[in-house]
XYZ file of N, CA and C in Angstrom:
714
model
N 137.691 110.802 103.286
C 137.393 109.421 102.913
C 136.052 109.388 102.182
N 136.013 108.753 101.039
C 134.791 108.698 100.249
C 133.781 107.750 100.880
N 132.512 108.058 100.670
C 131.451 107.217 101.234
C 131.434 105.868 100.526
N 131.024 104.844 101.261
C 130.919 103.521 100.667
C 129.800 103.504 99.640
N 130.018 102.839 98.512
C 128.934 102.739 97.538
C 127.788 101.930 98.112
N 126.551 102.210 97.691
C 125.414 101.448 98.222
C 125.532 99.978 97.867
N 125.083 99.131 98.788
C 125.130 97.697 98.558
C 124.141 97.308 97.466
N 124.533 96.359 96.655
C 123.642 95.818 95.640
C 123.394 94.354 95.967
N 122.196 94.064 96.394
C 121.828 92.711 96.788
C 120.552 92.342 96.054
N 120.550 91.179 95.461
C 119.342 90.718 94.774
C 118.411 90.058 95.784
N 117.220 90.635 95.912
C 116.234 90.077 96.837
C 114.871 90.103 96.171
N 114.060 89.122 96.500
C 112.684 89.177 96.031
C 111.834 89.889 97.088
N 110.554 90.070 96.786
C 109.672 90.808 97.696
C 109.547 90.123 99.044
N 109.588 88.797 99.036
C 109.460 88.058 100.295
C 110.669 88.300 101.192
N 111.869 88.287 100.604
C 113.079 88.548 101.380
C 113.021 89.947 101.991
N 112.623 90.925 101.180
C 112.570 92.300 101.667
C 111.536 92.445 102.774
N 110.403 91.775 102.641
C 109.372 91.808 103.685
C 109.935 91.296 105.002
N 110.689 90.201 104.951
C 111.269 89.631 106.174
C 112.255 90.603 106.808
N 113.141 91.176 106.001
C 114.146 92.092 106.544
C 113.491 93.343 107.131
N 112.465 93.850 106.483
C 111.766 95.020 107.019
C 111.036 94.691 108.317
N 110.484 93.493 108.387
C 109.835 93.034 109.625
C 110.842 92.978 110.765
N 112.011 92.412 110.509
C 113.035 92.304 111.556
C 113.555 93.688 111.926
N 113.722 94.566 110.933
C 114.197 95.916 111.211
C 113.236 96.659 112.131
N 111.944 96.477 111.927
C 110.956 97.182 112.750
C 110.914 96.624 114.166
N 111.048 95.320 114.306
C 110.860 94.686 115.615
C 112.157 94.294 116.314
N 113.291 94.539 115.653
C 114.623 94.226 116.176
C 114.964 92.752 116.149
N 113.965 91.891 116.168
C 114.197 90.446 116.129
C 112.938 89.769 115.629
N 113.072 88.507 115.295
C 111.901 87.688 115.021
C 112.249 86.244 115.307
N 111.240 85.397 115.290
C 111.440 83.952 115.383
C 110.707 83.310 114.220
N 111.049 82.070 113.944
C 110.386 81.360 112.856
C 108.890 81.254 113.125
N 108.516 80.948 114.362
C 107.098 80.781 114.697
C 106.317 82.070 114.494
N 106.882 83.195 114.930
C 106.197 84.477 114.790
C 106.082 84.860 113.322
N 107.162 84.704 112.569
C 107.140 85.076 111.159
C 106.147 84.215 110.382
N 106.099 82.941 110.714
C 105.152 82.037 110.060
C 103.722 82.491 110.320
N 103.431 82.812 111.560
C 102.070 83.207 111.928
C 101.696 84.563 111.345
N 102.641 85.497 111.331
C 102.332 86.874 110.959
C 102.354 87.106 109.452
N 103.302 86.484 108.756
C 103.522 86.821 107.344
C 103.270 85.686 106.362
N 103.449 84.443 106.805
C 103.473 83.353 105.837
C 102.622 82.166 106.268
N 101.369 82.422 106.612
C 100.490 81.339 107.045
C 100.254 80.317 105.938
N 100.430 80.740 104.678
C 100.173 79.833 103.561
C 101.305 78.831 103.360
N 102.446 79.076 104.003
C 103.587 78.172 103.895
C 103.647 77.246 105.095
N 104.330 76.135 104.942
C 104.629 75.297 106.096
C 105.746 75.942 106.903
N 105.715 75.682 108.210
C 106.713 76.332 109.066
C 108.131 75.951 108.650
N 108.352 74.730 108.219
C 109.680 74.314 107.804
C 110.150 75.101 106.583
N 109.206 75.472 105.715
C 109.565 76.270 104.539
C 110.014 77.667 104.957
N 109.345 78.229 105.963
C 109.749 79.536 106.475
C 111.147 79.459 107.085
N 111.414 78.397 107.823
C 112.731 78.220 108.419
C 113.808 78.149 107.342
N 113.527 77.464 106.252
C 114.508 77.364 105.173
C 114.827 78.730 104.584
N 113.804 79.585 104.471
C 114.040 80.941 103.968
C 114.943 81.718 104.927
N 114.657 81.610 106.219
C 115.455 82.311 107.219
C 116.912 81.836 107.211
N 117.103 80.542 107.099
C 118.467 79.998 107.080
C 119.208 80.422 105.813
N 118.498 80.535 104.704
C 119.141 81.026 103.470
C 119.586 82.474 103.652
N 118.738 83.290 104.270
C 119.115 84.680 104.511
C 120.304 84.777 105.465
N 120.421 83.810 106.364
C 121.612 83.750 107.221
C 122.856 83.434 106.385
N 122.749 82.474 105.484
C 123.888 82.126 104.632
C 124.303 83.304 103.745
N 123.339 84.136 103.387
C 123.619 85.295 102.547
C 124.058 86.507 103.372
N 124.261 86.303 104.666
C 124.746 87.337 105.578
C 123.791 88.533 105.673
N 122.504 88.239 105.629
C 121.488 89.269 105.823
C 120.786 89.121 107.165
N 120.715 87.894 107.658
C 120.216 87.616 108.998
C 121.256 86.821 109.763
N 121.155 86.881 111.076
C 121.987 86.046 111.935
C 121.104 85.484 113.031
N 121.472 84.336 113.553
C 120.639 83.690 114.571
C 121.396 83.560 115.874
N 120.630 83.616 116.969
C 121.176 83.511 118.310
C 120.274 82.591 119.138
N 120.818 81.952 120.160
C 119.999 81.055 120.991
C 118.903 81.812 121.729
N 117.744 81.195 121.802
C 116.633 81.727 122.590
C 116.431 80.771 123.767
N 115.466 79.919 123.696
C 115.293 78.827 124.652
C 115.403 77.545 123.843
N 116.405 76.741 124.144
C 116.712 75.571 123.330
C 115.450 74.723 123.097
N 115.217 74.318 121.842
C 116.069 74.477 120.659
C 115.731 75.696 119.810
N 114.919 76.626 120.343
C 114.501 77.784 119.561
C 115.632 78.803 119.428
N 115.587 79.560 118.341
C 116.550 80.637 118.113
C 115.771 81.892 117.715
N 116.443 83.025 117.799
C 115.856 84.252 117.265
C 116.800 84.838 116.223
N 116.246 85.662 115.360
C 116.988 86.219 114.235
C 117.043 87.737 114.335
N 118.196 88.308 114.014
C 118.344 89.752 113.907
C 118.992 90.076 112.567
N 118.998 91.353 112.226
C 119.699 91.784 111.029
C 121.208 91.684 111.228
N 121.929 91.544 110.151
C 123.384 91.671 110.166
C 123.759 93.124 109.884
N 125.037 93.445 110.066
C 125.503 94.792 109.724
C 125.274 95.079 108.241
N 125.449 94.070 107.416
C 125.210 94.213 105.981
C 123.756 94.580 105.702
N 122.821 93.908 106.361
C 121.401 94.198 106.161
C 121.046 95.583 106.693
N 121.637 95.967 107.834
C 121.390 97.307 108.378
C 121.812 98.374 107.371
N 122.983 98.176 106.758
C 123.450 99.126 105.754
C 122.515 99.148 104.555
N 122.067 97.990 104.164
C 121.178 97.883 103.011
C 119.869 98.634 103.246
N 119.340 98.545 104.478
C 118.060 99.166 104.802
C 118.203 100.581 105.353
N 119.428 101.036 105.482
C 119.639 102.385 105.979
C 119.544 102.515 107.480
N 119.714 101.412 108.206
C 119.648 101.438 109.667
C 121.027 101.502 110.293
N 121.072 101.641 111.598
C 122.341 101.716 112.312
C 122.859 100.313 112.569
N 124.190 100.147 112.476
C 124.782 98.815 112.598
C 124.622 98.233 113.992
N 124.371 99.088 115.009
C 124.178 98.577 116.376
C 122.987 97.637 116.455
N 122.052 97.755 115.519
C 120.895 96.866 115.508
C 121.282 95.427 115.167
N 122.524 95.210 114.740
C 122.970 93.868 114.392
C 123.575 93.125 115.577
N 123.692 93.791 116.721
C 124.281 93.151 117.894
C 123.279 92.215 118.557
N 123.758 91.143 119.204
C 122.829 90.282 119.957
C 122.204 91.062 121.098
N 121.004 90.668 121.495
C 120.288 91.380 122.545
C 120.743 90.909 123.919
N 120.751 91.822 124.881
C 121.187 91.507 126.230
C 120.115 90.812 127.037
N 120.417 90.443 128.282
C 119.492 89.666 129.110
C 118.226 90.430 129.501
N 118.236 91.756 129.421
C 117.019 92.524 129.697
C 116.326 92.947 128.411
N 117.118 93.325 127.389
C 116.489 93.767 126.143
C 115.846 92.604 125.394
N 116.392 91.397 125.503
C 115.813 90.259 124.782
C 114.374 89.980 125.215
N 114.079 89.799 126.513
C 112.675 89.561 126.882
C 111.776 90.751 126.575
N 112.295 91.964 126.698
C 111.487 93.147 126.398
C 111.097 93.178 124.922
N 112.086 92.947 124.053
C 111.820 92.995 122.615
C 110.949 91.811 122.176
N 111.177 90.642 122.759
C 110.372 89.476 122.389
C 108.924 89.664 122.826
N 108.726 90.209 124.021
C 107.360 90.461 124.498
C 106.653 91.460 123.592
N 107.360 92.515 123.199
C 106.767 93.515 122.309
C 106.421 92.905 120.954
N 107.306 92.057 120.439
C 107.041 91.389 119.166
C 105.748 90.581 119.235
N 105.598 89.782 120.276
C 104.396 88.957 120.403
C 103.158 89.817 120.608
N 103.272 90.882 121.387
C 102.118 91.752 121.595
C 101.680 92.398 120.287
N 102.649 92.878 119.512
C 102.320 93.639 118.307
C 101.747 92.768 117.197
N 102.291 91.565 117.010
C 101.906 90.816 115.804
C 101.176 89.507 116.059
N 101.097 89.076 117.304
C 100.485 87.766 117.568
C 99.184 87.846 118.345
N 98.702 89.035 118.598
C 97.461 89.175 119.349
C 96.238 89.112 118.453
N 95.120 89.509 119.007
C 93.863 89.453 118.247
C 93.824 90.497 117.136
N 94.630 91.556 117.266
C 94.759 92.529 116.183
C 96.184 93.079 116.170
N 96.545 93.651 115.046
C 97.906 94.125 114.821
C 98.127 95.470 115.493
N 99.283 95.621 116.153
C 99.733 96.887 116.706
C 101.069 97.209 116.035
N 101.157 98.338 115.397
C 102.372 98.684 114.657
C 103.451 99.204 115.592
N 104.580 98.536 115.626
C 105.734 99.003 116.397
C 106.246 100.300 115.767
N 106.552 101.292 116.596
C 106.985 102.590 116.117
C 108.425 102.876 116.488
N 109.129 103.530 115.576
C 110.457 104.050 115.887
C 110.290 105.387 116.625
N 111.373 105.846 117.224
C 111.344 107.150 117.894
C 110.911 108.238 116.910
N 111.429 108.185 115.697
C 111.091 109.186 114.680
C 109.600 109.140 114.347
N 109.034 107.947 114.257
C 107.615 107.821 113.947
C 106.744 108.347 115.078
N 107.190 108.150 116.321
C 106.453 108.713 117.455
C 106.430 110.233 117.353
N 107.586 110.812 117.061
C 107.676 112.269 116.968
C 106.813 112.810 115.829
N 106.749 112.070 114.733
C 105.958 112.514 113.588
C 104.458 112.451 113.850
N 104.024 111.342 114.418
C 102.584 111.097 114.558
C 102.009 111.655 115.853
N 102.819 111.641 116.921
C 102.342 112.075 118.233
C 103.286 113.155 118.755
N 103.257 114.300 118.100
C 104.205 115.375 118.433
C 104.021 115.892 119.859
N 102.871 115.600 120.463
C 102.615 116.051 121.828
C 103.395 115.246 122.856
N 103.870 114.052 122.482
C 104.540 113.191 123.461
C 105.970 113.682 123.665
N 106.342 114.081 124.892
C 107.656 114.686 125.107
C 108.780 113.659 125.168
N 109.809 113.902 124.375
C 111.076 113.178 124.445
C 110.928 111.659 124.395
N 110.410 111.108 123.291
C 110.436 109.639 123.173
C 111.865 109.145 123.196
N 112.099 108.004 123.805
C 113.452 107.489 124.023
C 113.754 106.340 123.077
N 115.028 106.248 122.675
C 115.474 105.111 121.859
C 115.383 103.806 122.623
N 115.397 103.886 123.951
C 115.428 102.679 124.783
C 114.031 102.220 125.204
N 113.016 103.004 124.888
C 111.656 102.616 125.231
C 110.965 102.061 123.993
N 109.921 101.276 124.200
C 109.236 100.603 123.101
C 107.828 101.182 122.975
N 107.505 101.616 121.762
C 106.214 102.222 121.489
C 105.522 101.481 120.345
N 104.213 101.503 120.377
C 103.433 100.972 119.264
C 102.203 101.848 119.098
N 101.471 101.608 118.014
C 100.250 102.354 117.799
C 99.119 101.366 117.548
N 98.019 101.602 118.216
C 96.806 100.822 118.003
C 95.986 101.544 116.944
N 95.897 100.944 115.782
C 95.218 101.579 114.647
C 93.811 101.043 114.439
N 93.238 100.432 115.458
C 91.883 99.882 115.303
C 90.898 100.964 114.875
N 91.111 102.172 115.406
C 90.317 103.328 114.973
C 91.253 104.277 114.246
N 91.261 104.221 112.932
C 92.208 105.008 112.154
C 92.022 106.510 112.332
N 90.830 106.931 112.728
C 90.584 108.360 112.913
C 91.228 108.894 114.178
N 91.523 108.012 115.122
C 92.112 108.445 116.384
C 93.099 107.384 116.880
N 94.287 107.308 116.259
C 95.268 106.300 116.676
C 95.724 106.536 118.115
N 96.011 105.448 118.800
C 96.398 105.513 120.210
C 97.868 105.127 120.341
N 98.660 106.021 120.927
C 100.057 105.729 121.210
C 100.134 104.810 122.420
N 100.875 103.708 122.281
C 101.037 102.752 123.368
C 102.499 102.715 123.806
N 102.699 102.821 125.101
C 104.040 102.674 125.678
C 104.094 101.273 126.283
N 104.931 100.409 125.705
C 104.993 99.012 126.124
C 106.036 98.848 127.221
N 105.595 98.267 128.347
C 106.466 98.096 129.518
C 106.540 96.613 129.847
N 107.673 95.999 129.562
C 107.828 94.559 129.785
C 108.242 94.280 131.225
N 107.509 93.423 131.875
C 107.826 92.952 133.227
C 108.858 91.840 133.118
N 110.019 92.031 133.743
C 111.103 91.052 133.656
C 111.114 90.089 134.828
N 110.074 90.117 135.631
C 109.970 89.143 136.710
C 110.238 89.679 138.090
N 110.622 90.947 138.186
C 110.903 91.539 139.489
C 109.627 91.947 140.212
N 109.754 92.592 141.361
C 108.575 93.012 142.121
C 107.687 93.950 141.307
N 106.394 93.763 141.405
C 105.454 94.550 140.614
C 105.559 96.038 140.913
N 105.743 96.379 142.177
C 105.765 97.799 142.535
C 106.944 98.518 141.888
N 107.987 97.774 141.536
C 109.180 98.401 140.948
C 108.866 98.946 139.554
N 108.326 98.112 138.666
C 108.018 98.567 137.310
C 106.896 99.598 137.319
N 105.941 99.457 138.232
C 104.840 100.419 138.311
C 105.359 101.778 138.780
N 106.232 101.772 139.771
C 106.759 103.035 140.300
C 107.570 103.784 139.235
N 108.396 103.052 138.477
C 109.194 103.691 137.427
C 108.292 104.260 136.329
N 107.238 103.534 136.000
C 106.307 103.995 134.975
C 105.564 105.238 135.446
N 105.130 105.220 136.683
C 104.394 106.355 137.238
C 105.266 107.606 137.247
N 106.524 107.449 137.621
C 107.429 108.598 137.679
C 107.599 109.225 136.288
N 107.724 108.372 135.265
C 107.882 108.868 133.893
C 106.606 109.577 133.422
N 105.457 109.016 133.725
C 104.211 109.603 133.246
C 103.838 110.884 133.976
N 104.297 111.020 135.206
C 103.964 112.222 135.965
C 104.482 113.471 135.257
N 105.558 113.300 134.480
C 106.127 114.437 133.759
C 105.194 114.938 132.665
N 104.244 114.091 132.224
C 103.309 114.533 131.191
C 102.419 115.672 131.685
N 102.252 115.755 133.000
C 101.412 116.809 133.560
C 101.963 118.202 133.315
N 103.249 118.300 132.931
C 103.859 119.603 132.667
C 103.562 120.103 131.262
N 102.940 119.279 130.451
C 102.683 119.648 129.055
C 101.179 119.736 128.806
N 100.709 120.933 128.392
C 99.288 121.092 128.099
C 98.866 120.218 126.922
N 99.724 120.114 125.903
C 99.390 119.288 124.734
C 99.265 117.820 125.119
N 100.176 117.368 125.997
C 100.129 115.974 126.434
C 98.871 115.706 127.246
N 98.525 116.615 128.127
C 97.329 116.425 128.942
C 96.070 116.424 128.069
N 96.064 117.255 127.038
C 94.923 117.274 126.124
C 94.809 115.945 125.386
N 95.953 115.368 124.990
C 95.945 114.065 124.310
C 95.471 112.965 125.249
N 95.884 113.033 126.513
C 95.416 112.053 127.497
C 93.898 112.145 127.653
N 93.394 113.356 127.712
C 91.947 113.546 127.848
C 91.189 113.024 126.627
N 91.843 113.050 125.469
C 91.234 112.501 124.257
C 91.435 110.991 124.166
N 92.066 110.420 125.186
C 92.353 108.983 125.257
C 93.175 108.510 124.061
N 94.234 109.281 123.772
C 95.142 108.956 122.682
C 96.437 108.316 123.182
N 96.456 107.892 124.439
C 97.670 107.314 125.006
C 97.291 106.224 125.993
N 98.072 105.148 125.986
C 97.889 104.120 127.004
C 99.235 103.484 127.351
N 99.315 103.015 128.581
C 100.442 102.204 129.038
C 100.018 100.748 128.954
N 100.888 99.908 128.404
C 100.593 98.478 128.319
C 101.697 97.723 129.042
N 101.356 97.090 130.150
C 102.300 96.233 130.860
C 102.242 94.833 130.246
N 103.396 94.332 129.844
C 103.503 92.996 129.264
C 104.108 92.077 130.307
N 103.373 91.050 130.703
C 103.851 90.170 131.757
C 103.559 88.716 131.401
N 104.176 87.800 132.148
C 104.200 86.401 131.716
C 102.982 85.588 132.128
N 102.353 85.933 133.244
C 101.314 85.060 133.788
C 100.112 85.874 134.275
N 98.946 85.251 134.346
C 97.775 85.954 134.908
C 98.006 86.389 136.354
N 98.734 85.577 137.114
C 99.003 85.919 138.514
C 99.815 87.207 138.615
N 100.821 87.320 137.745
C 101.644 88.530 137.795
C 100.873 89.736 137.277
N 99.991 89.525 136.322
C 99.156 90.627 135.833
C 98.287 91.175 136.971
N 97.723 90.275 137.776
C 96.902 90.726 138.910
C 97.757 91.467 139.931
N 98.995 91.018 140.117
C 99.894 91.686 141.045
C 100.233 93.100 140.572
N 100.473 93.257 139.270
C 100.761 94.583 138.720
C 99.534 95.481 138.862
N 98.357 94.930 138.605
C 97.127 95.714 138.748
C 96.975 96.230 140.175
N 97.277 95.385 141.155
C 97.198 95.828 142.554
C 98.214 96.924 142.835
N 99.404 96.837 142.215
C 100.436 97.851 142.433
C 100.078 99.173 141.769
N 99.277 99.113 140.710
C 98.869 100.328 139.987
C 97.875 101.147 140.796
N 96.985 100.477 141.495
C 95.818 101.137 142.092
C 96.152 102.245 143.094
N 97.176 102.132 143.956
C 97.405 103.196 144.939
C 97.929 104.507 144.344
N 98.460 104.466 143.126
C 99.075 105.657 142.537
C 98.028 106.579 141.920
N 98.333 107.863 141.946
C 97.490 108.857 141.285
C 98.088 109.135 139.913
N 97.406 108.681 138.870
C 97.914 108.795 137.515
C 97.360 110.041 136.847
N 98.070 110.573 135.831
C 97.512 111.716 135.093
C 96.115 111.399 134.584
N 95.287 112.426 134.507
C 93.874 112.248 134.158
C 93.715 111.475 132.855
N 92.774 110.558 132.865
C 92.371 109.784 131.678
C 93.448 108.835 131.158
N 94.493 108.580 131.945
C 95.509 107.615 131.513
C 94.894 106.222 131.411
N 95.072 105.578 130.278
C 94.611 104.204 130.107
C 95.751 103.253 130.449
N 95.470 102.242 131.259
C 96.477 101.244 131.617
C 95.922 99.868 131.279
N 96.611 99.160 130.400
C 96.211 97.822 129.995
C 97.279 96.828 130.427
N 96.883 95.579 130.549
C 97.818 94.496 130.834
C 97.658 93.419 129.777
N 98.769 92.898 129.294
C 98.758 91.828 128.297
C 99.645 90.698 128.787
N 99.155 89.489 128.662
C 99.888 88.310 129.123
C 100.626 87.690 127.938
N 101.935 87.580 128.081
C 102.804 87.026 127.044
C 103.476 85.785 127.628
N 102.899 84.587 127.447
C 103.476 83.381 128.068
C 104.910 83.106 127.644
N 105.312 83.584 126.476
C 106.684 83.346 126.007
C 107.725 84.010 126.892
N 107.278 84.905 127.778
C 108.207 85.539 128.713
C 108.649 84.613 129.837
N 107.859 83.585 130.127
C 108.116 82.762 131.317
C 109.548 82.222 131.368
N 110.040 81.510 130.335
C 111.393 80.959 130.454
C 112.492 82.006 130.415
N 112.184 83.204 129.932
C 113.212 84.245 129.847
C 113.317 85.073 131.118
N 112.338 84.964 132.005
C 112.363 85.786 133.211
C 112.472 84.966 134.487
N 112.668 83.668 134.364
C 112.770 82.837 135.566
C 114.039 83.130 136.349
N 115.029 83.738 135.673
C 116.272 84.076 136.398
C 116.068 85.216 137.371
N 114.957 85.965 137.190
C 114.666 87.094 138.080
C 113.687 86.658 139.165
N 113.608 87.458 140.194
C 112.677 87.186 141.273
C 111.262 87.521 140.820
N 110.359 86.554 140.871
C 108.965 86.789 140.487
C 108.159 87.219 141.710
N 108.683 88.206 142.382
C 107.973 88.685 143.573
C 106.821 89.571 143.212
N 106.084 89.981 144.216
C 104.936 90.841 144.009
C 105.248 92.276 144.346
């Protein structure tokens, strides 16, 4: 069977910027895109662009928290950008809050954190063993001479000790790699817990303290209020 010919779609630079943004972050919202890419436009103008891309079958929208929606690529857009068509599927009840929290952390904070693909992690941080397609990574480029790999861990509202214990178990494996331990000592790696409220951040911090972490591991906490309505279905225990 012959390969499909490449798609030919007429897009301007703004359209391509939006599609590349969504491809990197898996989703976006009108509010985030307005703040991150198009501050010079009115928010309604940004929404009109997004809806046009939906009509052109390049973006699709799904319910978030009424009346808000989120946007993902379509299969057509994935093919156009050379991505896998699975990225066009709606996000599940656990992946949606995780991806939304990562989006807000990366592009809506006091400085930009570049979301990384598995391939980019392997290229830039070859010492990090077995990056996963299911985990979320970013890079803090505030110091370009020594970029820091960040492993983003979204709290979905369950007991704090649960997410901390799973994170600790994964990081303990870094002790088996001399290159990884050397990178930790150079402070080139950090874990970032993304949670909805200051109260839950304090609870996670308390759960972190009893564990013995690999030397020089940096652990940060970031509060993402947009997580609150997406995680109320889970138990917000400590």
